[in-house]
PDB file of C-alpha atoms and ligand atoms in Angstrom:
ATOM      1  CA  MET A   1     -12.144   8.524  27.955  1.00  0.00           C
ATOM      2  CA  MET A   2     -11.885   6.124  24.294  1.00  0.00           C
ATOM      3  CA  ASN A   3     -14.922   3.164  24.624  1.00  0.00           C
ATOM      4  CA  HIS A   4     -11.533   0.131  24.154  1.00  0.00           C
ATOM      5  CA  GLY A   5     -13.262  -1.539  26.587  1.00  0.00           C
ATOM      6  CA  TYR A   6      -9.669  -2.424  27.616  1.00  0.00           C
ATOM      7  CA  THR A   7      -9.084  -4.234  31.451  1.00  0.00           C
ATOM      8  CA  TYR A   8      -6.054  -4.451  33.492  1.00  0.00           C
ATOM      9  CA  GLN A   9      -7.655  -7.908  34.540  1.00  0.00           C
ATOM     10  CA  SER A  10      -8.298  -9.644  30.972  1.00  0.00           C
ATOM     11  CA  ALA A  11      -4.744  -8.021  29.863  1.00  0.00           C
ATOM     12  CA  LEU A  12      -3.395  -9.792  32.894  1.00  0.00           C
ATOM     13  CA  ALA A  13      -5.128 -13.303  31.911  1.00  0.00           C
ATOM     14  CA  SER A  14      -4.862 -13.512  28.020  1.00  0.00           C
ATOM     15  CA  ALA A  15      -1.080 -12.521  29.453  1.00  0.00           C
ATOM     16  CA  GLU A  16      -1.175 -15.421  30.984  1.00  0.00           C
ATOM     17  CA  THR A  17      -1.966 -17.880  28.169  1.00  0.00           C
ATOM     18  CA  VAL A  18       1.385 -17.113  26.167  1.00  0.00           C
ATOM     19  CA  ARG A  19       4.689 -19.117  27.486  1.00  0.00           C
ATOM     20  CA  TRP A  20       7.102 -19.910  26.244  1.00  0.00           C
ATOM     21  CA  ARG A  21      11.000 -19.203  27.147  1.00  0.00           C
ATOM     22  CA  ILE A  22      13.596 -17.660  24.823  1.00  0.00           C
ATOM     23  CA  GLU A  23      15.850 -21.411  25.131  1.00  0.00           C
ATOM     24  CA  ASP A  24      12.007 -22.480  23.012  1.00  0.00           C
ATOM     25  CA  ILE A  25      12.747 -19.539  20.444  1.00  0.00           C
ATOM     26  CA  ILE A  26      16.376 -19.767  20.042  1.00  0.00           C
ATOM     27  CA  GLY A  27      20.319 -21.035  20.616  1.00  0.00           C
ATOM     28  CA  GLY A  28      21.044 -24.830  18.884  1.00  0.00           C
ATOM     29  CA  GLU A  29      18.595 -25.917  16.016  1.00  0.00           C
ATOM     30  CA  LYS A  30      16.856 -22.780  16.245  1.00  0.00           C
ATOM     31  CA  GLY A  31      19.751 -20.846  13.782  1.00  0.00           C
ATOM     32  CA  LEU A  32      19.035 -18.249  11.060  1.00  0.00           C
ATOM     33  CA  ASP A  33      19.434 -18.731   7.610  1.00  0.00           C
ATOM     34  CA  PHE A  34      21.970 -15.998   6.199  1.00  0.00           C
ATOM     35  CA  SER A  35      20.379 -17.213   2.032  1.00  0.00           C
ATOM     36  CA  LYS A  36      17.171 -15.694   3.028  1.00  0.00           C
ATOM     37  CA  PRO A  37      15.902 -11.672   3.700  1.00  0.00           C
ATOM     38  CA  PHE A  38      15.360 -10.650   7.383  1.00  0.00           C
ATOM     39  CA  MET A  39      13.153  -7.738   7.138  1.00  0.00           C
ATOM     40  CA  PRO A  40      10.868  -6.978   4.889  1.00  0.00           C
ATOM     41  CA  GLU A  41      10.979  -4.446   2.319  1.00  0.00           C
ATOM     42  CA  SER A  42       8.411  -1.665   3.011  1.00  0.00           C
ATOM     43  CA  PHE A  43      10.646  -1.242   6.317  1.00  0.00           C
ATOM     44  CA  ALA A  44      14.421  -2.243   4.559  1.00  0.00           C
ATOM     45  CA  ARG A  45      13.940  -0.302   0.986  1.00  0.00           C
ATOM     46  CA  VAL A  46      16.527  -2.622  -0.433  1.00  0.00           C
ATOM     47  CA  GLN A  47      15.474  -2.881  -4.110  1.00  0.00           C
ATOM     48  CA  GLU A  48      15.544   1.171  -4.077  1.00  0.00           C
ATOM     49  CA  LEU A  49      19.059   1.464  -4.133  1.00  0.00           C
ATOM     50  CA  ALA A  50      19.985   0.531  -7.632  1.00  0.00           C
ATOM     51  CA  PHE A  51      22.776   0.769  -7.727  1.00  0.00           C
ATOM     52  CA  LEU A  52      23.444  -2.427  -5.181  1.00  0.00           C
ATOM     53  CA  ASN A  53      23.212  -6.538  -6.827  1.00  0.00           C
ATOM     54  CA  ASP A  54      20.957  -8.807  -5.413  1.00  0.00           C
ATOM     55  CA  GLU A  55      23.391 -10.271  -3.199  1.00  0.00           C
ATOM     56  CA  GLU A  56      24.458  -6.355  -1.037  1.00  0.00           C
ATOM     57  CA  LYS A  57      20.590  -5.499  -0.985  1.00  0.00           C
ATOM     58  CA  LEU A  58      20.449  -8.662   0.801  1.00  0.00           C
ATOM     59  CA  LEU A  59      23.543  -7.917   3.204  1.00  0.00           C
ATOM     60  CA  LEU A  60      21.897  -4.456   3.933  1.00  0.00           C
ATOM     61  CA  ASN A  61      18.673  -6.281   4.621  1.00  0.00           C
ATOM     62  CA  GLN A  62      20.294  -7.918   7.354  1.00  0.00           C
ATOM     63  CA  ILE A  63      22.545  -5.193   8.938  1.00  0.00           C
ATOM     64  CA  ARG A  64      18.723  -3.351   8.965  1.00  0.00           C
ATOM     65  CA  GLY A  65      17.439  -6.900  10.720  1.00  0.00           C
ATOM     66  CA  ASN A  66      20.205  -6.501  13.396  1.00  0.00           C
ATOM     67  CA  ALA A  67      20.155  -2.925  13.758  1.00  0.00           C
ATOM     68  CA  TYR A  68      15.748  -3.550  14.060  1.00  0.00           C
ATOM     69  CA  LEU A  69      16.345  -6.140  17.353  1.00  0.00           C
ATOM     70  CA  CYS A  70      17.950  -4.353  18.834  1.00  0.00           C
ATOM     71  CA  ILE A  71      16.875  -0.978  18.354  1.00  0.00           C
ATOM     72  CA  PHE A  72      13.914  -2.347  20.133  1.00  0.00           C
ATOM     73  CA  GLY A  73      15.896  -3.502  22.739  1.00  0.00           C
ATOM     74  CA  LEU A  74      17.316  -0.027  23.346  1.00  0.00           C
ATOM     75  CA  VAL A  75      13.691   0.993  23.629  1.00  0.00           C
ATOM     76  CA  GLU A  76      13.261  -1.675  26.056  1.00  0.00           C
ATOM     77  CA  GLU A  77      15.541  -0.172  28.530  1.00  0.00           C
ATOM     78  CA  PHE A  78      13.910   2.335  29.235  1.00  0.00           C
ATOM     79  CA  ILE A  79       9.975   1.127  28.862  1.00  0.00           C
ATOM     80  CA  LEU A  80      11.135  -1.221  32.028  1.00  0.00           C
ATOM     81  CA  PRO A  81      12.024   1.289  34.282  1.00  0.00           C
ATOM     82  CA  PHE A  82       9.332   2.755  33.490  1.00  0.00           C
ATOM     83  CA  VAL A  83       6.779   0.413  33.740  1.00  0.00           C
ATOM     84  CA  ILE A  84       7.919  -1.003  36.815  1.00  0.00           C
ATOM     85  CA  ASP A  85       7.759   2.925  38.695  1.00  0.00           C
ATOM     86  CA  HIS A  86       3.802   3.632  37.096  1.00  0.00           C
ATOM     87  CA  ALA A  87       3.655  -0.227  39.271  1.00  0.00           C
ATOM     88  CA  ARG A  88       5.539   0.944  42.250  1.00  0.00           C
ATOM     89  CA  GLN A  89       3.140   4.060  42.358  1.00  0.00           C
ATOM     90  CA  GLN A  90       0.257   1.367  42.747  1.00  0.00           C
ATOM     91  CA  VAL A  91       1.613  -0.736  45.369  1.00  0.00           C
ATOM     92  CA  HIS A  92      -0.936   0.126  47.975  1.00  0.00           C
ATOM     93  CA  GLY A  93      -3.859   0.101  45.106  1.00  0.00           C
ATOM     94  CA  ASP A  94      -5.645  -2.387  43.482  1.00  0.00           C
ATOM     95  CA  ASP A  95      -4.321  -6.204  42.865  1.00  0.00           C
ATOM     96  CA  TYR A  96      -5.217  -6.536  39.168  1.00  0.00           C
ATOM     97  CA  PRO A  97      -3.295  -3.026  37.795  1.00  0.00           C
ATOM     98  CA  MET A  98       0.005  -3.779  39.997  1.00  0.00           C
ATOM     99  CA  ARG A  99       0.050  -7.481  38.683  1.00  0.00           C
ATOM    100  CA  ALA A 100      -0.695  -6.486  35.398  1.00  0.00           C
ATOM    101  CA  PHE A 101       1.780  -3.865  35.084  1.00  0.00           C
ATOM    102  CA  LEU A 102       4.503  -6.150  36.676  1.00  0.00           C
ATOM    103  CA  GLN A 103       4.451  -9.431  34.710  1.00  0.00           C
ATOM    104  CA  PHE A 104       4.357  -6.520  31.532  1.00  0.00           C
ATOM    105  CA  ALA A 105       7.309  -4.924  33.699  1.00  0.00           C
ATOM    106  CA  GLY A 106       9.642  -9.493  33.552  1.00  0.00           C
ATOM    107  CA  GLU A 107       8.171  -9.588  29.046  1.00  0.00           C
ATOM    108  CA  GLU A 108      10.159  -6.878  28.334  1.00  0.00           C
ATOM    109  CA  ALA A 109      12.693  -7.816  30.519  1.00  0.00           C
ATOM    110  CA  LYS A 110      13.335 -11.159  28.789  1.00  0.00           C
ATOM    111  CA  HIS A 111      12.654  -9.707  25.518  1.00  0.00           C
ATOM    112  CA  ILE A 112      16.101  -7.731  26.685  1.00  0.00           C
ATOM    113  CA  GLN A 113      17.499 -10.523  27.091  1.00  0.00           C
ATOM    114  CA  LEU A 114      16.578 -11.880  24.115  1.00  0.00           C
ATOM    115  CA  PHE A 115      17.504  -9.065  21.854  1.00  0.00           C
ATOM    116  CA  LYS A 116      20.660  -9.369  23.536  1.00  0.00           C
ATOM    117  CA  ARG A 117      21.402 -12.945  21.899  1.00  0.00           C
ATOM    118  CA  PHE A 118      19.889 -12.656  19.182  1.00  0.00           C
ATOM    119  CA  GLN A 119      22.825  -9.814  18.376  1.00  0.00           C
ATOM    120  CA  ARG A 120      25.150 -12.375  19.844  1.00  0.00           C
ATOM    121  CA  GLU A 121      24.115 -15.039  16.919  1.00  0.00           C
ATOM    122  CA  PHE A 122      23.806 -13.006  14.749  1.00  0.00           C
ATOM    123  CA  GLU A 123      26.733 -11.377  14.574  1.00  0.00           C
ATOM    124  CA  GLU A 124      28.798 -15.046  14.485  1.00  0.00           C
ATOM    125  CA  GLY A 125      26.955 -15.435  11.701  1.00  0.00           C
ATOM    126  CA  PHE A 126      26.702 -12.895   9.558  1.00  0.00           C
ATOM    127  CA  GLY A 127      30.615 -12.584  10.556  1.00  0.00           C
ATOM    128  CA  THR A 128      30.767  -8.483  10.495  1.00  0.00           C
ATOM    129  CA  HIS A 129      30.886  -6.281  13.459  1.00  0.00           C
ATOM    130  CA  CYS A 130      27.394  -4.219  12.946  1.00  0.00           C
ATOM    131  CA  PRO A 131      27.412  -1.371  14.854  1.00  0.00           C
ATOM    132  CA  VAL A 132      24.133  -0.247  16.649  1.00  0.00           C
ATOM    133  CA  ILE A 133      23.799   3.161  18.429  1.00  0.00           C
ATOM    134  CA  GLY A 134      23.661   3.104  22.357  1.00  0.00           C
ATOM    135  CA  PRO A 135      24.627   2.701  24.910  1.00  0.00           C
ATOM    136  CA  ALA A 136      20.610   1.485  26.162  1.00  0.00           C
ATOM    137  CA  GLN A 137      21.153   3.521  29.919  1.00  0.00           C
ATOM    138  CA  ALA A 138      22.499   6.763  27.725  1.00  0.00           C
ATOM    139  CA  ILE A 139      19.341   6.265  25.772  1.00  0.00           C
ATOM    140  CA  ALA A 140      17.557   5.537  28.362  1.00  0.00           C
ATOM    141  CA  ASP A 141      18.645   8.284  30.670  1.00  0.00           C
ATOM    142  CA  ALA A 142      18.077  11.060  28.687  1.00  0.00           C
ATOM    143  CA  ILE A 143      13.981   9.615  27.680  1.00  0.00           C
ATOM    144  CA  LEU A 144      13.703   9.154  31.672  1.00  0.00           C
ATOM    145  CA  ALA A 145      14.016  12.749  31.890  1.00  0.00           C
ATOM    146  CA  HIS A 146      10.793  13.376  30.356  1.00  0.00           C
ATOM    147  CA  ASP A 147       7.360  14.338  31.256  1.00  0.00           C
ATOM    148  CA  PRO A 148       5.353  10.921  32.372  1.00  0.00           C
ATOM    149  CA  LEU A 149       3.440  11.788  29.776  1.00  0.00           C
ATOM    150  CA  GLY A 150       5.206  12.522  27.165  1.00  0.00           C
ATOM    151  CA  ILE A 151       7.122   9.055  27.615  1.00  0.00           C
ATOM    152  CA  ALA A 152       3.300   6.982  28.477  1.00  0.00           C
ATOM    153  CA  LEU A 153       2.505   8.225  24.441  1.00  0.00           C
ATOM    154  CA  THR A 154       6.086   7.382  23.371  1.00  0.00           C
ATOM    155  CA  THR A 155       5.971   4.311  24.320  1.00  0.00           C
ATOM    156  CA  LEU A 156       2.090   3.314  23.312  1.00  0.00           C
ATOM    157  CA  HIS A 157       3.952   4.592  20.391  1.00  0.00           C
ATOM    158  CA  ILE A 158       6.091   2.215  20.366  1.00  0.00           C
ATOM    159  CA  GLU A 159       3.473  -0.831  21.556  1.00  0.00           C
ATOM    160  CA  TRP A 160       1.216  -0.023  18.598  1.00  0.00           C
ATOM    161  CA  MET A 161       3.403   0.126  16.451  1.00  0.00           C
ATOM    162  CA  VAL A 162       4.480  -3.330  16.773  1.00  0.00           C
ATOM    163  CA  GLN A 163       1.355  -4.496  16.471  1.00  0.00           C
ATOM    164  CA  ARG A 164       1.196  -2.672  12.416  1.00  0.00           C
ATOM    165  CA  HIS A 165       4.835  -4.394  12.472  1.00  0.00           C
ATOM    166  CA  TYR A 166       3.986  -7.756  12.549  1.00  0.00           C
ATOM    167  CA  VAL A 167       0.209  -8.494  11.451  1.00  0.00           C
ATOM    168  CA  ASP A 168       0.833  -5.606   8.367  1.00  0.00           C
ATOM    169  CA  SER A 169       4.231  -6.562   7.348  1.00  0.00           C
ATOM    170  CA  ILE A 170       5.639  -9.476   8.495  1.00  0.00           C
ATOM    171  CA  LYS A 171       3.075 -12.384   9.030  1.00  0.00           C
ATOM    172  CA  ASP A 172       2.792 -12.643   5.802  1.00  0.00           C
ATOM    173  CA  ASP A 173       6.063 -12.205   4.356  1.00  0.00           C
ATOM    174  CA  GLN A 174       6.868 -16.051   3.190  1.00  0.00           C
ATOM    175  CA  GLU A 175      10.486 -14.143   1.807  1.00  0.00           C
ATOM    176  CA  LEU A 176      11.547 -13.907   5.606  1.00  0.00           C
ATOM    177  CA  ASP A 177      13.860 -16.093   7.652  1.00  0.00           C
ATOM    178  CA  PRO A 178      12.334 -17.531   9.198  1.00  0.00           C
ATOM    179  CA  GLN A 179      14.012 -17.557  12.619  1.00  0.00           C
ATOM    180  CA  PHE A 180      13.671 -14.292  12.359  1.00  0.00           C
ATOM    181  CA  LYS A 181      10.360 -14.222  11.409  1.00  0.00           C
ATOM    182  CA  SER A 182      10.043 -16.950  14.899  1.00  0.00           C
ATOM    183  CA  LEU A 183      11.236 -13.829  17.464  1.00  0.00           C
ATOM    184  CA  LEU A 184       9.111 -11.425  15.689  1.00  0.00           C
ATOM    185  CA  ARG A 185       5.549 -13.382  16.387  1.00  0.00           C
ATOM    186  CA  HIS A 186       6.894 -14.097  19.851  1.00  0.00           C
ATOM    187  CA  HIS A 187       7.621 -11.289  20.685  1.00  0.00           C
ATOM    188  CA  TRP A 188       4.416 -10.113  19.314  1.00  0.00           C
ATOM    189  CA  MET A 189       2.304 -12.476  21.311  1.00  0.00           C
ATOM    190  CA  GLU A 190       3.982 -10.140  24.215  1.00  0.00           C
ATOM    191  CA  GLU A 191       2.749  -6.829  23.216  1.00  0.00           C
ATOM    192  CA  VAL A 192      -0.133  -7.361  22.677  1.00  0.00           C
ATOM    193  CA  GLN A 193      -0.932  -6.644  25.885  1.00  0.00           C
ATOM    194  CA  HIS A 194       1.061  -3.815  25.725  1.00  0.00           C
ATOM    195  CA  ALA A 195      -0.511  -1.511  23.661  1.00  0.00           C
ATOM    196  CA  LYS A 196      -3.648  -1.582  26.016  1.00  0.00           C
ATOM    197  CA  LEU A 197      -2.314  -1.720  29.082  1.00  0.00           C
ATOM    198  CA  ASP A 198      -0.663   2.190  28.319  1.00  0.00           C
ATOM    199  CA  THR A 199      -3.729   3.019  26.927  1.00  0.00           C
ATOM    200  CA  LEU A 200      -4.862   2.446  30.543  1.00  0.00           C
ATOM    201  CA  MET A 201      -1.959   4.153  31.712  1.00  0.00           C
ATOM    202  CA  VAL A 202      -1.866   7.224  29.103  1.00  0.00           C
ATOM    203  CA  GLU A 203      -5.924   7.269  30.847  1.00  0.00           C
ATOM    204  CA  SER A 204      -4.547   7.395  34.122  1.00  0.00           C
ATOM    205  CA  LEU A 205      -1.710   9.782  33.886  1.00  0.00           C
ATOM    206  CA  ALA A 206      -3.412  12.533  32.235  1.00  0.00           C
ATOM    207  CA  ALA A 207      -7.425  12.376  33.871  1.00  0.00           C
ATOM    208  CA  GLY A 208      -7.076  14.735  35.731  1.00  0.00           C
ATOM    209  CA  GLN A 209      -5.108  16.895  33.710  1.00  0.00           C
ATOM    210  CA  SER A 210      -5.755  20.731  31.783  1.00  0.00           C
ATOM    211  CA  GLU A 211      -5.932  20.682  28.246  1.00  0.00           C
ATOM    212  CA  GLU A 212      -2.621  22.190  28.101  1.00  0.00           C
ATOM    213  CA  GLU A 213      -1.332  19.857  30.317  1.00  0.00           C
ATOM    214  CA  ILE A 214      -1.552  17.454  27.991  1.00  0.00           C
ATOM    215  CA  MET A 215      -0.794  19.099  24.840  1.00  0.00           C
ATOM    216  CA  LYS A 216       2.791  19.842  27.321  1.00  0.00           C
ATOM    217  CA  GLY A 217       2.851  16.104  27.764  1.00  0.00           C
ATOM    218  CA  VAL A 218       2.117  15.758  23.649  1.00  0.00           C
ATOM    219  CA  GLU A 219       4.837  18.317  23.177  1.00  0.00           C
ATOM    220  CA  GLU A 220       6.752  15.666  25.265  1.00  0.00           C
ATOM    221  CA  TYR A 221       6.128  12.773  22.724  1.00  0.00           C
ATOM    222  CA  ILE A 222       7.411  15.084  19.786  1.00  0.00           C
ATOM    223  CA  ALA A 223      10.874  16.140  21.228  1.00  0.00           C
ATOM    224  CA  ILE A 224      11.420  12.574  22.230  1.00  0.00           C
ATOM    225  CA  GLY A 225      10.025  11.608  18.838  1.00  0.00           C
ATOM    226  CA  GLY A 226      13.193  14.171  17.917  1.00  0.00           C
ATOM    227  CA  PHE A 227      15.713  13.176  19.591  1.00  0.00           C
ATOM    228  CA  ILE A 228      14.968   9.005  18.735  1.00  0.00           C
ATOM    229  CA  ASP A 229      15.102  10.704  14.745  1.00  0.00           C
ATOM    230  CA  GLY A 230      18.801  12.197  15.841  1.00  0.00           C
ATOM    231  CA  GLY A 231      19.882   8.430  16.794  1.00  0.00           C
ATOM    232  CA  LEU A 232      18.155   6.761  13.718  1.00  0.00           C
ATOM    233  CA  LYS A 233      20.759   9.292  11.296  1.00  0.00           C
ATOM    234  CA  GLN A 234      23.095   7.654  13.555  1.00  0.00           C
ATOM    235  CA  GLN A 235      22.152   4.605  12.914  1.00  0.00           C
ATOM    236  CA  VAL A 236      22.081   4.896   9.188  1.00  0.00           C
ATOM    237  CA  GLU A 237      25.742   5.696   9.047  1.00  0.00           C
ATOM    238  CA  PHE A 238      26.684   2.721  10.966  1.00  0.00           C
ATOM    239  CA  ASP A 239      24.251   0.649   8.292  1.00  0.00           C
ATOM    240  CA  LEU A 240      26.418   2.934   5.804  1.00  0.00           C
ATOM    241  CA  ASP A 241      30.192   1.329   7.152  1.00  0.00           C
ATOM    242  CA  SER A 242      28.655  -2.167   8.478  1.00  0.00           C
ATOM    243  CA  PHE A 243      27.701  -2.721   4.578  1.00  0.00           C
ATOM    244  CA  GLU A 244      31.107  -1.722   2.722  1.00  0.00           C
ATOM    245  CA  ARG A 245      32.465  -3.479   5.286  1.00  0.00           C
ATOM    246  CA  ALA A 246      30.109  -6.482   4.839  1.00  0.00           C
ATOM    247  CA  THR A 247      30.411  -6.928   0.980  1.00  0.00           C
ATOM    248  CA  ALA A 248      34.149  -5.188   0.936  1.00  0.00           C
ATOM    249  CA  ARG A 249      32.668  -2.549  -1.718  1.00  0.00           C
ATOM    250  CA  LEU A 250      33.200   1.100  -2.073  1.00  0.00           C
ATOM    251  CA  LEU A 251      30.272   3.107  -1.852  1.00  0.00           C
ATOM    252  CA  THR A 252      31.317   6.247  -4.525  1.00  0.00           C
ATOM    253  CA  ASP A 253      30.003   9.388  -3.037  1.00  0.00           C
ATOM    254  CA  GLU A 254      26.973   9.781  -4.908  1.00  0.00           C
ATOM    255  CA  GLU A 255      26.088   6.143  -3.778  1.00  0.00           C
ATOM    256  CA  LYS A 256      26.227   6.993   0.075  1.00  0.00           C
ATOM    257  CA  GLU A 257      24.002  10.062  -0.689  1.00  0.00           C
ATOM    258  CA  GLU A 258      21.637   7.743  -1.710  1.00  0.00           C
ATOM    259  CA  PHE A 259      21.324   5.693   0.466  1.00  0.00           C
ATOM    260  CA  ARG A 260      21.693   8.510   3.337  1.00  0.00           C
ATOM    261  CA  ARG A 261      18.491  10.161   1.829  1.00  0.00           C
ATOM    262  CA  LEU A 262      16.138   6.452   1.217  1.00  0.00           C
ATOM    263  CA  GLN A 263      18.047   4.365   4.804  1.00  0.00           C
ATOM    264  CA  LEU A 264      16.748   7.669   6.682  1.00  0.00           C
ATOM    265  CA  GLN A 265      13.396   7.829   4.992  1.00  0.00           C
ATOM    266  CA  ALA A 266      12.852   4.147   5.563  1.00  0.00           C
ATOM    267  CA  ASN A 267      14.378   3.965   9.267  1.00  0.00           C
ATOM    268  CA  ARG A 268      11.749   7.132   9.772  1.00  0.00           C
ATOM    269  CA  TRP A 269       9.047   5.381   8.411  1.00  0.00           C
ATOM    270  CA  THR A 270      10.066   1.756  10.454  1.00  0.00           C
ATOM    271  CA  TYR A 271      10.107   3.717  13.940  1.00  0.00           C
ATOM    272  CA  LEU A 272       8.486   6.812  14.330  1.00  0.00           C
ATOM    273  CA  GLY A 273       5.817   6.731  10.925  1.00  0.00           C
ATOM    274  CA  THR A 274       3.465   3.043  11.499  1.00  0.00           C
ATOM    275  CA  GLY A 275       3.265   4.777  14.719  1.00  0.00           C
ATOM    276  CA  MET A 276       2.244   8.126  14.803  1.00  0.00           C
ATOM    277  CA  THR A 277      -0.129   7.330  12.272  1.00  0.00           C
ATOM    278  CA  HIS A 278      -1.807   4.323  14.006  1.00  0.00           C
ATOM    279  CA  GLU A 279      -5.148   4.543  14.195  1.00  0.00           C
ATOM    280  CA  LYS A 280      -5.330   3.875  17.505  1.00  0.00           C
ATOM    281  CA  VAL A 281      -2.387   6.277  18.848  1.00  0.00           C
ATOM    282  CA  LEU A 282      -4.033   8.735  16.841  1.00  0.00           C
ATOM    283  CA  ALA A 283      -7.507   7.060  18.455  1.00  0.00           C
ATOM    284  CA  THR A 284      -6.185   7.513  22.169  1.00  0.00           C
ATOM    285  CA  LEU A 285      -4.545  11.156  21.160  1.00  0.00           C
ATOM    286  CA  GLU A 286      -7.898  12.521  19.971  1.00  0.00           C
ATOM    287  CA  SER A 287     -10.062  10.989  23.574  1.00  0.00           C
ATOM    288  CA  LEU A 288      -7.070  13.469  25.485  1.00  0.00           C
ATOM    289  CA  THR A 289      -8.339  16.447  23.093  1.00  0.00           C
ATOM    290  CA  PRO A 290      -8.932  16.704  19.359  1.00  0.00           C
ATOM    291  CA  LYS A 291      -5.983  18.509  19.492  1.00  0.00           C
ATOM    292  CA  ALA A 292      -3.539  16.070  20.285  1.00  0.00           C
ATOM    293  CA  ARG A 293      -3.791  14.138  17.381  1.00  0.00           C
ATOM    294  CA  GLN A 294      -3.729  17.871  15.605  1.00  0.00           C
ATOM    295  CA  ARG A 295      -0.503  18.220  15.958  1.00  0.00           C
ATOM    296  CA  ILE A 296       0.666  15.179  15.914  1.00  0.00           C
ATOM    297  CA  GLU A 297      -0.671  14.736  12.047  1.00  0.00           C
ATOM    298  CA  SER A 298       0.218  18.346  11.018  1.00  0.00           C
ATOM    299  CA  ILE A 299       3.751  16.710  11.151  1.00  0.00           C
ATOM    300  CA  SER A 300       4.032  12.893  10.567  1.00  0.00           C
ATOM    301  CA  SER A 301       4.275  13.496   7.520  1.00  0.00           C
ATOM    302  CA  ALA A 302       8.027  13.875   7.416  1.00  0.00           C
ATOM    303  CA  PHE A 303       8.094  10.430   8.726  1.00  0.00           C
ATOM    304  CA  CYS A 304       6.550   8.135   5.984  1.00  0.00           C
TER     305      CYS A 304
HETATM  306 FE1  FE2 B   1       9.017  -6.600  24.132  1.00  0.00          FE
HETATM  307 FE1  FE2 B   2       5.750  -4.123  24.864  1.00  0.00          FE
END
């Protein structure tokens, strides 16, 4: 077990100090500014596409920003039932875990609604329909068919990834649209507690498991990552199509290949690499068994 100091009681207490309503952070005067980028360049990687002009790079950045929030909405649709099921199993147990997980679930339900609301605003302002992978239920069903430890590790990866994105790349980026940034900031404020609760969840699921059982969970986490990677390949095709429609520019075959290659790696880094190489994720894996950390470290460079 790691010496992280996280407890259900303190996570709940922190969560209760964060209070925002969807209506307070989106809609009305709080509109998106389409003259600004939405995504930090470290995730968008549009500057590497030398054959695009500045306006085209901006549009692609915004297409990626829309996909980013929609993909978070999608993954939260598997996290929500997973956390509810986990809470339900403890209904006659201690009060703090129960309340902390219900709070967690309530926040994810709010985030799902926030991201749907964002998607509507985005489409109205951007003017071009930008498809995103789905449907959410099919993705959730595929992920939830895996071993609970594998699902919990995937959730842990996502929660720490959100922390890293905001703190390292978004918070101090003054170029980004302030409204888009505000949505990410409010989301991050609640995700801080989720990352800690997921750490406790992983530990409780792994408690009493043999090394072999734990490594099975790690392989399931990798399998879910492979499934998400397949979704990202599809998303790059959607983004390419959205880009051509938004700019009314048809790329040559060579340009399309370059677009696919660079954007797939940009998506892999955004959703997979930043989680698999997160020190907190690696520390939790190591606490289960050093083999778990070694296994993830042996494959993570492909997603960076
Ligand atoms: Fe969330
Ligand atoms: Fe979360």
